[in-house]
PDB file of C-alpha atoms in Angstrom:
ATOM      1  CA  UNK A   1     -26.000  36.895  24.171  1.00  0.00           C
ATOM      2  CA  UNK A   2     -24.644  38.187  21.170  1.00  0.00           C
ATOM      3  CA  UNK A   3     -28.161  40.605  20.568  1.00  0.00           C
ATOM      4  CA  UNK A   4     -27.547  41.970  24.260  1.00  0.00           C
ATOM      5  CA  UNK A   5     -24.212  44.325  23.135  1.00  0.00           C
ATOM      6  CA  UNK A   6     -24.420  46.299  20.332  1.00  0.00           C
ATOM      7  CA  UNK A   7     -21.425  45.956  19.109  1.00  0.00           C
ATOM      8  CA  UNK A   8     -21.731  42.186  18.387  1.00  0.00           C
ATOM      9  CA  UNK A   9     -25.179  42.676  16.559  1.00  0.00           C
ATOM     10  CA  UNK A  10     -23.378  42.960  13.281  1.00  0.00           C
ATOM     11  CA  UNK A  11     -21.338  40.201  13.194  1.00  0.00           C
ATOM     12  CA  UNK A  12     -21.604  37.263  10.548  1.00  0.00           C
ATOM     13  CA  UNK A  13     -23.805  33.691  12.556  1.00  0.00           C
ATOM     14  CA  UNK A  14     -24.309  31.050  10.858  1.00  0.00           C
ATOM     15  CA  UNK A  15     -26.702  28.970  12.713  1.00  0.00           C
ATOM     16  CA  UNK A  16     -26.436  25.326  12.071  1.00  0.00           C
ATOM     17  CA  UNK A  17     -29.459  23.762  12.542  1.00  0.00           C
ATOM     18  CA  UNK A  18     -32.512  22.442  10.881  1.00  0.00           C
ATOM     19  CA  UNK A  19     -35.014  23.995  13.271  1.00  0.00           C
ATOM     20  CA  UNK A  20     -36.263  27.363  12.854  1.00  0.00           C
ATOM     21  CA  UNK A  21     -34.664  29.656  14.981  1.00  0.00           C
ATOM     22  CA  UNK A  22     -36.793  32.540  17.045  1.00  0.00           C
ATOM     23  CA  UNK A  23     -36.753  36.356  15.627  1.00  0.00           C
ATOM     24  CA  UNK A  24     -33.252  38.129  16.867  1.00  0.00           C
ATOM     25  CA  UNK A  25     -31.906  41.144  16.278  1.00  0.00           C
ATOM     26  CA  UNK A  26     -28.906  39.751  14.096  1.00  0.00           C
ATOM     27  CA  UNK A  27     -28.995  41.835  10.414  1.00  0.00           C
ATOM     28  CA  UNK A  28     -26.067  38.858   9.218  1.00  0.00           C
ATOM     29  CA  UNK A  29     -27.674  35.646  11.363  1.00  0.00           C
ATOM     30  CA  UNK A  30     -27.980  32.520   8.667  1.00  0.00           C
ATOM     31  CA  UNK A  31     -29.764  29.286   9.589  1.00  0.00           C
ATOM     32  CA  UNK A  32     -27.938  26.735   6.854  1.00  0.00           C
ATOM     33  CA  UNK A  33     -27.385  22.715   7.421  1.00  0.00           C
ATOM     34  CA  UNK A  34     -25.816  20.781   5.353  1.00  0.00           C
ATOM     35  CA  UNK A  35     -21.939  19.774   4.704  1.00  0.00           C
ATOM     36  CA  UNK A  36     -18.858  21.868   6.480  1.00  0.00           C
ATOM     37  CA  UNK A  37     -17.698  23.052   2.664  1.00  0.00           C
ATOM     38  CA  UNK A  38     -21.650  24.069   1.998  1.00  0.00           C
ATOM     39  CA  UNK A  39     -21.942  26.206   5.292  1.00  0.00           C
ATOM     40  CA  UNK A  40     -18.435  27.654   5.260  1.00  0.00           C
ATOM     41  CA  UNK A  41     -19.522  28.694   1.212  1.00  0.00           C
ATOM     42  CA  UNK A  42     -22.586  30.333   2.382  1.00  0.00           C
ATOM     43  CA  UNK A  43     -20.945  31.997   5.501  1.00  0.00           C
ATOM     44  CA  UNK A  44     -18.064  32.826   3.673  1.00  0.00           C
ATOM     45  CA  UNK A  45     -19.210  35.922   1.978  1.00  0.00           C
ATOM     46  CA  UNK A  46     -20.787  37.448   5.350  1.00  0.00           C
ATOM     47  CA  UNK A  47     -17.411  37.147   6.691  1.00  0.00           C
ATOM     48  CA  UNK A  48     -15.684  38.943   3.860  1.00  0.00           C
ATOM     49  CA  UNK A  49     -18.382  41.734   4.196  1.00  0.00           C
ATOM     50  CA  UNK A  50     -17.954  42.005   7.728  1.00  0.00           C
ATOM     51  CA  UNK A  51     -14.126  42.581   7.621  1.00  0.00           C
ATOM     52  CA  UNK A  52     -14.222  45.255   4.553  1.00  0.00           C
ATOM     53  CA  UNK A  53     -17.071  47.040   6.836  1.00  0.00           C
ATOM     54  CA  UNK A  54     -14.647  46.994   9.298  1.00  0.00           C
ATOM     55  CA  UNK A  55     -11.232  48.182   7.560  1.00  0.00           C
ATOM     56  CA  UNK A  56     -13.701  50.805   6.067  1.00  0.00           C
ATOM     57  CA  UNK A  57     -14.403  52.297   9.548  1.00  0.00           C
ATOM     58  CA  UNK A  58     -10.938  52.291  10.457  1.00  0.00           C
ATOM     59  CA  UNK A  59     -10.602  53.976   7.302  1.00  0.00           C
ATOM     60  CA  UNK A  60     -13.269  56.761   8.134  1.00  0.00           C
ATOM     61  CA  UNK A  61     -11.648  56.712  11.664  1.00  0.00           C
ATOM     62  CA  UNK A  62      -7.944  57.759  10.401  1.00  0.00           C
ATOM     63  CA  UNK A  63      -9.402  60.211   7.873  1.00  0.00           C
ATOM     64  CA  UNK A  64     -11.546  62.244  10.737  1.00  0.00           C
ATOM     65  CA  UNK A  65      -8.476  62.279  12.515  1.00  0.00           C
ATOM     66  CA  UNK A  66      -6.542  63.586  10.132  1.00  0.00           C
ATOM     67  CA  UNK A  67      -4.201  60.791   9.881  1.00  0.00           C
ATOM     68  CA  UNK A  68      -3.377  60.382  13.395  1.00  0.00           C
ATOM     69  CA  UNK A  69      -4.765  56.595  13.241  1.00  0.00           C
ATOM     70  CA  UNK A  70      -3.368  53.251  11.808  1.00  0.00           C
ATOM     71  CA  UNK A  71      -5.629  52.018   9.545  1.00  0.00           C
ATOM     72  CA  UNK A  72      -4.609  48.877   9.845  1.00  0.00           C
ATOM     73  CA  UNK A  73      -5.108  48.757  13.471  1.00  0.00           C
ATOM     74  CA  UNK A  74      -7.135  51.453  14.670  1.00  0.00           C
ATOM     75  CA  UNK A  75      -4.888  52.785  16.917  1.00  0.00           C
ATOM     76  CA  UNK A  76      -2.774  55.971  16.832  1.00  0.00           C
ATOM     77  CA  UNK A  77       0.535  55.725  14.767  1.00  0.00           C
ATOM     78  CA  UNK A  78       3.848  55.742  16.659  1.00  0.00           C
ATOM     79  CA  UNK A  79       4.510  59.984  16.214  1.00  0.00           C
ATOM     80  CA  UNK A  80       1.005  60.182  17.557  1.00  0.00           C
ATOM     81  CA  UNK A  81       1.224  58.185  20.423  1.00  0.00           C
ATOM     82  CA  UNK A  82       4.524  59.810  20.786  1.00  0.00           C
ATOM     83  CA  UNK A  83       3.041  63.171  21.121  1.00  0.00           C
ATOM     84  CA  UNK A  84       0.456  62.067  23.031  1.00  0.00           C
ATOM     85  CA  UNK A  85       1.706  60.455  25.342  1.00  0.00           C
ATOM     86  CA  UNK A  86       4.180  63.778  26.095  1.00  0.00           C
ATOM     87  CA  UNK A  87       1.310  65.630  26.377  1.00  0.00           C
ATOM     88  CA  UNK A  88      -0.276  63.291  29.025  1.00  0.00           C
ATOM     89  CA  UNK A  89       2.332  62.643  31.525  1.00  0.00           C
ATOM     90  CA  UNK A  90       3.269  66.682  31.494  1.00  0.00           C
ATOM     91  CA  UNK A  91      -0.358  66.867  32.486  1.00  0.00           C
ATOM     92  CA  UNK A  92      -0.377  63.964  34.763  1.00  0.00           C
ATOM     93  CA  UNK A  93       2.470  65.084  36.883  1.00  0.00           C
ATOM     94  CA  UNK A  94       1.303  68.996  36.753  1.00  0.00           C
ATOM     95  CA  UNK A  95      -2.235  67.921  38.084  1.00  0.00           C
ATOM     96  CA  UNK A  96      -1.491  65.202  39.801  1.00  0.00           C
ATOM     97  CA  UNK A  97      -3.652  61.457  39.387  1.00  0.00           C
ATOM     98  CA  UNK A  98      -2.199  58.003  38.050  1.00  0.00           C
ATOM     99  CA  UNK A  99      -0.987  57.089  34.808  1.00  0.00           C
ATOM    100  CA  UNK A 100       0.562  53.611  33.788  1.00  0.00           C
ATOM    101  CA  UNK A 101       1.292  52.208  30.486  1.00  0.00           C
ATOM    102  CA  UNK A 102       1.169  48.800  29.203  1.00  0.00           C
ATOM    103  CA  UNK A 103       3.262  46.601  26.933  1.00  0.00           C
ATOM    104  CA  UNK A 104       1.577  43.625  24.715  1.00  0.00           C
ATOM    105  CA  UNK A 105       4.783  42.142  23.433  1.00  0.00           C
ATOM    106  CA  UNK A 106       4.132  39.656  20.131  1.00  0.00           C
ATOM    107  CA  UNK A 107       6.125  36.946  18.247  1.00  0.00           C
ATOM    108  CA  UNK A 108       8.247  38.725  15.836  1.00  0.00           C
ATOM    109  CA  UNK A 109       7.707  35.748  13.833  1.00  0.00           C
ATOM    110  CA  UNK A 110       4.021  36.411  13.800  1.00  0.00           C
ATOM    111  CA  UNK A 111       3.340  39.559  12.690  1.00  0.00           C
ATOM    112  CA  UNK A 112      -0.762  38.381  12.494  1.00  0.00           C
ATOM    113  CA  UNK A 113      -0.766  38.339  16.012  1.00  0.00           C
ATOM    114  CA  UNK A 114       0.181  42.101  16.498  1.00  0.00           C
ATOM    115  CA  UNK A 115      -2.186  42.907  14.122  1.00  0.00           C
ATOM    116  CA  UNK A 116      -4.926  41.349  15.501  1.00  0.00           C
ATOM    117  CA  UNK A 117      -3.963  41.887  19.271  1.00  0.00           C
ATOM    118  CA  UNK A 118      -3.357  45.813  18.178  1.00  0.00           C
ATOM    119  CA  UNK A 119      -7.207  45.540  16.947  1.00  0.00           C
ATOM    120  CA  UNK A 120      -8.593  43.843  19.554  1.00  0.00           C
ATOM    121  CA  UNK A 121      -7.350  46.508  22.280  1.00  0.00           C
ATOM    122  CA  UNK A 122      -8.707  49.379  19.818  1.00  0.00           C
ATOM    123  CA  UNK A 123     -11.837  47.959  20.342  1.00  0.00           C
ATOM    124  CA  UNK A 124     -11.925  47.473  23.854  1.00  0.00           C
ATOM    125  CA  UNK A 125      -9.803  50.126  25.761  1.00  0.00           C
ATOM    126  CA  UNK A 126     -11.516  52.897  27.352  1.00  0.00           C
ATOM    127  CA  UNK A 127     -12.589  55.785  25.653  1.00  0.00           C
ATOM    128  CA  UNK A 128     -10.097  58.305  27.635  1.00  0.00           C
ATOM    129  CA  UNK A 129      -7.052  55.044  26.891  1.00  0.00           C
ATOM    130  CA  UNK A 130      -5.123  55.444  24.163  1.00  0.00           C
ATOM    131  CA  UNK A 131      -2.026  52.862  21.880  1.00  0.00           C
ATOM    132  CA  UNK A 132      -0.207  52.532  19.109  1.00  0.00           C
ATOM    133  CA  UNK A 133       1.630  49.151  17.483  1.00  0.00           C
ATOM    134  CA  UNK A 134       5.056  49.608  17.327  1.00  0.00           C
ATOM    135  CA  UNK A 135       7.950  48.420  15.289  1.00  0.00           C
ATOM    136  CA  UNK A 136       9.590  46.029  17.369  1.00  0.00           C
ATOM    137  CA  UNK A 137       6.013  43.840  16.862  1.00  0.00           C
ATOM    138  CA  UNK A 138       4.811  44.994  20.275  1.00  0.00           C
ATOM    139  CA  UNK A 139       1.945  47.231  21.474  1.00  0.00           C
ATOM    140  CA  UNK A 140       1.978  50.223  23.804  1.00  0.00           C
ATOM    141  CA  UNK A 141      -0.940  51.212  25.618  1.00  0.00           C
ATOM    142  CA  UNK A 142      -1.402  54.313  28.019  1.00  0.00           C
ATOM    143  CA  UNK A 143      -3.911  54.115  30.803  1.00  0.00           C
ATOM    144  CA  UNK A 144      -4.845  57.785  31.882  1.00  0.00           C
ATOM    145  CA  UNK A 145      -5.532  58.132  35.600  1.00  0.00           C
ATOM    146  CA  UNK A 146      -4.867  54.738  36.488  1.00  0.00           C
ATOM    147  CA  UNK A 147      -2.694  53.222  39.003  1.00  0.00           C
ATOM    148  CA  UNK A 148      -0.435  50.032  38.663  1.00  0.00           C
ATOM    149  CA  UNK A 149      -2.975  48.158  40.781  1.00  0.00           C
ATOM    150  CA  UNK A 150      -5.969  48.764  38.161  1.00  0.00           C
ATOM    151  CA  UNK A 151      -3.262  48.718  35.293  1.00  0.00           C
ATOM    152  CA  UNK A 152      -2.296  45.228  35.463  1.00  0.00           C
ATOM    153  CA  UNK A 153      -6.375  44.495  35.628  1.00  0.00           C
ATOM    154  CA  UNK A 154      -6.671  46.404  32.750  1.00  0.00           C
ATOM    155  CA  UNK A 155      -4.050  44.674  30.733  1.00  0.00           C
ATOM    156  CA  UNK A 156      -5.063  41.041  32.553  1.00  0.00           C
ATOM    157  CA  UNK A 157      -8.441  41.623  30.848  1.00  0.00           C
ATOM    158  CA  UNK A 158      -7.371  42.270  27.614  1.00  0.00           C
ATOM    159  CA  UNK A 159      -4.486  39.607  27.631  1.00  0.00           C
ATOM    160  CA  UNK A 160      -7.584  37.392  28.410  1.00  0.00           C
ATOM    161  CA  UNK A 161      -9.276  38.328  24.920  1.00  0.00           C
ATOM    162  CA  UNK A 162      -6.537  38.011  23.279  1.00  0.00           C
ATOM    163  CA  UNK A 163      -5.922  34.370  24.264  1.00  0.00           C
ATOM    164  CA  UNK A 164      -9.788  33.417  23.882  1.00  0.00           C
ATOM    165  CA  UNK A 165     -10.144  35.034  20.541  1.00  0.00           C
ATOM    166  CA  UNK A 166      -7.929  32.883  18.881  1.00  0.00           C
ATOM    167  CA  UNK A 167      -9.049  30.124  16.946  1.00  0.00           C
ATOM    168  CA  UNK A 168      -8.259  26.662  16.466  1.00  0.00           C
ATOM    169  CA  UNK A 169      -5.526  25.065  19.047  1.00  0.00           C
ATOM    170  CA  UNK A 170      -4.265  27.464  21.511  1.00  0.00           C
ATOM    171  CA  UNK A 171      -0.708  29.082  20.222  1.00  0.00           C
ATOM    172  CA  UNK A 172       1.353  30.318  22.999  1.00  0.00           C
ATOM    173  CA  UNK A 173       3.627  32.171  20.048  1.00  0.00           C
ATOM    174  CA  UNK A 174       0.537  33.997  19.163  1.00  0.00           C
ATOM    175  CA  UNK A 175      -0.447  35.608  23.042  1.00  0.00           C
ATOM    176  CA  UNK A 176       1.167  38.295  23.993  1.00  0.00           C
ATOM    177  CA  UNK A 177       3.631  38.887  26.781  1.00  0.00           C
ATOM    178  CA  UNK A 178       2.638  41.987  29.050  1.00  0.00           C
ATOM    179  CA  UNK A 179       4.329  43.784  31.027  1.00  0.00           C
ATOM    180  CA  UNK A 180       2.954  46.869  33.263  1.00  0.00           C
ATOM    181  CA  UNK A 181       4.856  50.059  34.487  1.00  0.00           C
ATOM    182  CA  UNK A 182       3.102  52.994  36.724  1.00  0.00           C
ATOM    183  CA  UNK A 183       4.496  56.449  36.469  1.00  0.00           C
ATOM    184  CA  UNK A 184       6.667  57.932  39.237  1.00  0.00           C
ATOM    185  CA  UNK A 185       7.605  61.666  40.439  1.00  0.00           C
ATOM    186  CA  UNK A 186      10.579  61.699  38.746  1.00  0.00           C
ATOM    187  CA  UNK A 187       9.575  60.371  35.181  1.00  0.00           C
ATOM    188  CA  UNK A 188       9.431  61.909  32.120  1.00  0.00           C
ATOM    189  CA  UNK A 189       7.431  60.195  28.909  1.00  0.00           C
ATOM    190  CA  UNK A 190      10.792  59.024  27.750  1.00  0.00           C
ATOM    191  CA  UNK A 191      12.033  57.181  31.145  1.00  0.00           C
ATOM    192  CA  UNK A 192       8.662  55.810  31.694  1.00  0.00           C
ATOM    193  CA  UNK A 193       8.517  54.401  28.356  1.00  0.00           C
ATOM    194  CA  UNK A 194      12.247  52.669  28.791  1.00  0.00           C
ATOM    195  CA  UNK A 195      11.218  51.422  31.990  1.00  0.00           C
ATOM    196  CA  UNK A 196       8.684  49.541  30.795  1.00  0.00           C
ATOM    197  CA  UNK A 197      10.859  48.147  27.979  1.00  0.00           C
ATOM    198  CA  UNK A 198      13.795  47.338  30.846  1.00  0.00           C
ATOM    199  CA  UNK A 199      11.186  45.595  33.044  1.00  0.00           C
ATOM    200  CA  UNK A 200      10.031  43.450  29.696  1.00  0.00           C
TER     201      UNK A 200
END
């Protein structure tokens, strides 16, 4: 499963088992038995690689975009988003279409979780979606010519991977809250955006 998407091919496996395992398409795929400490010794350094490969890309991200990305997330920093998200619902209610915005609200208390959630959605949103973490350990995510219908899908899905990417037992502190808001006639970016944070 992992060798059908590319964007899992890369990822550290450490394949516990004795038999030989067929040919896949896995550059970081490790067949080791032996004790828990052994195999999390051998795996550990695949996992370290893995995440600096990763902050490195965000890295390269935020410096082709001059700065407009977190590098710690991926996403766009709060001015950005800010600007951006002007920008978009001037257009949106000029041209007409959908737009509706989503909020992934974390436990202050665990800032991790933002973190990771804030990754997680750079990952996955659409190419045309775009969100920012913000200060109040939430995340804010725009969803261009969508309706509230296909928002709440939207965020559902992502919720979802939130919650099943978490390891160990499940941590309701850890998932996010979300909480969806479509634009109307009369909105501006800034009503829209206190809407969302009323109806949280």
């Amino acid at each position: 499963v992992l060798t059908e998407d590319a964007r899992f091919r890369n990822l550290p496996v450490a394949l516990t088992s004795d038999a030989l395992a067929p040919t896949y398409e896995l550059p970081n795929l490790e067949i080791i038995s032996g004790e828990p400490a052994q195999i999390a010794a051998n795996a550990l350094p695949l996992i370290r690689q893995h995440a600096f490969e990763a902050h490195l890309t965000r890295t390269l991200r935020s410096i082709d975009a001059e700065g407009l990305l977190d590098v710690r997330t991926g996403l766009l920093t709060p001015s950005a988003f800010n600007r951006d998200f002007a920008t978009t619902v001037y257009q949106t209610l000029s041209r007409g279409g959908g737009l509706s915005v989503a909020r992934f609200a974390f436990d202050p208390a665990t800032p991790r979780a933002q973190v990771d959630g804030a990754r997680i959605i750079s990952r996955l949103m659409r190419q045309m979606d775009f969100g920012a973490a913000q200060d109040d350990g939430s995340v804010i995510v725009a969803f261009a010519d969508t309706d509230l219908r296909n928002g709440h899908l939207i965020a559902r899905r992502l919720a979802s991977v939130m919650r099943h990417t978490r390891h160990g037992k499940r941590d309701s502190s850890s998932e996010p809250s979300v909480t969806v808001a479509t634009m109307m006639p009369s909105d501006s970016a800034k009503s829209l955006l206190a809407r969302l944070t009323d109806e949280a």
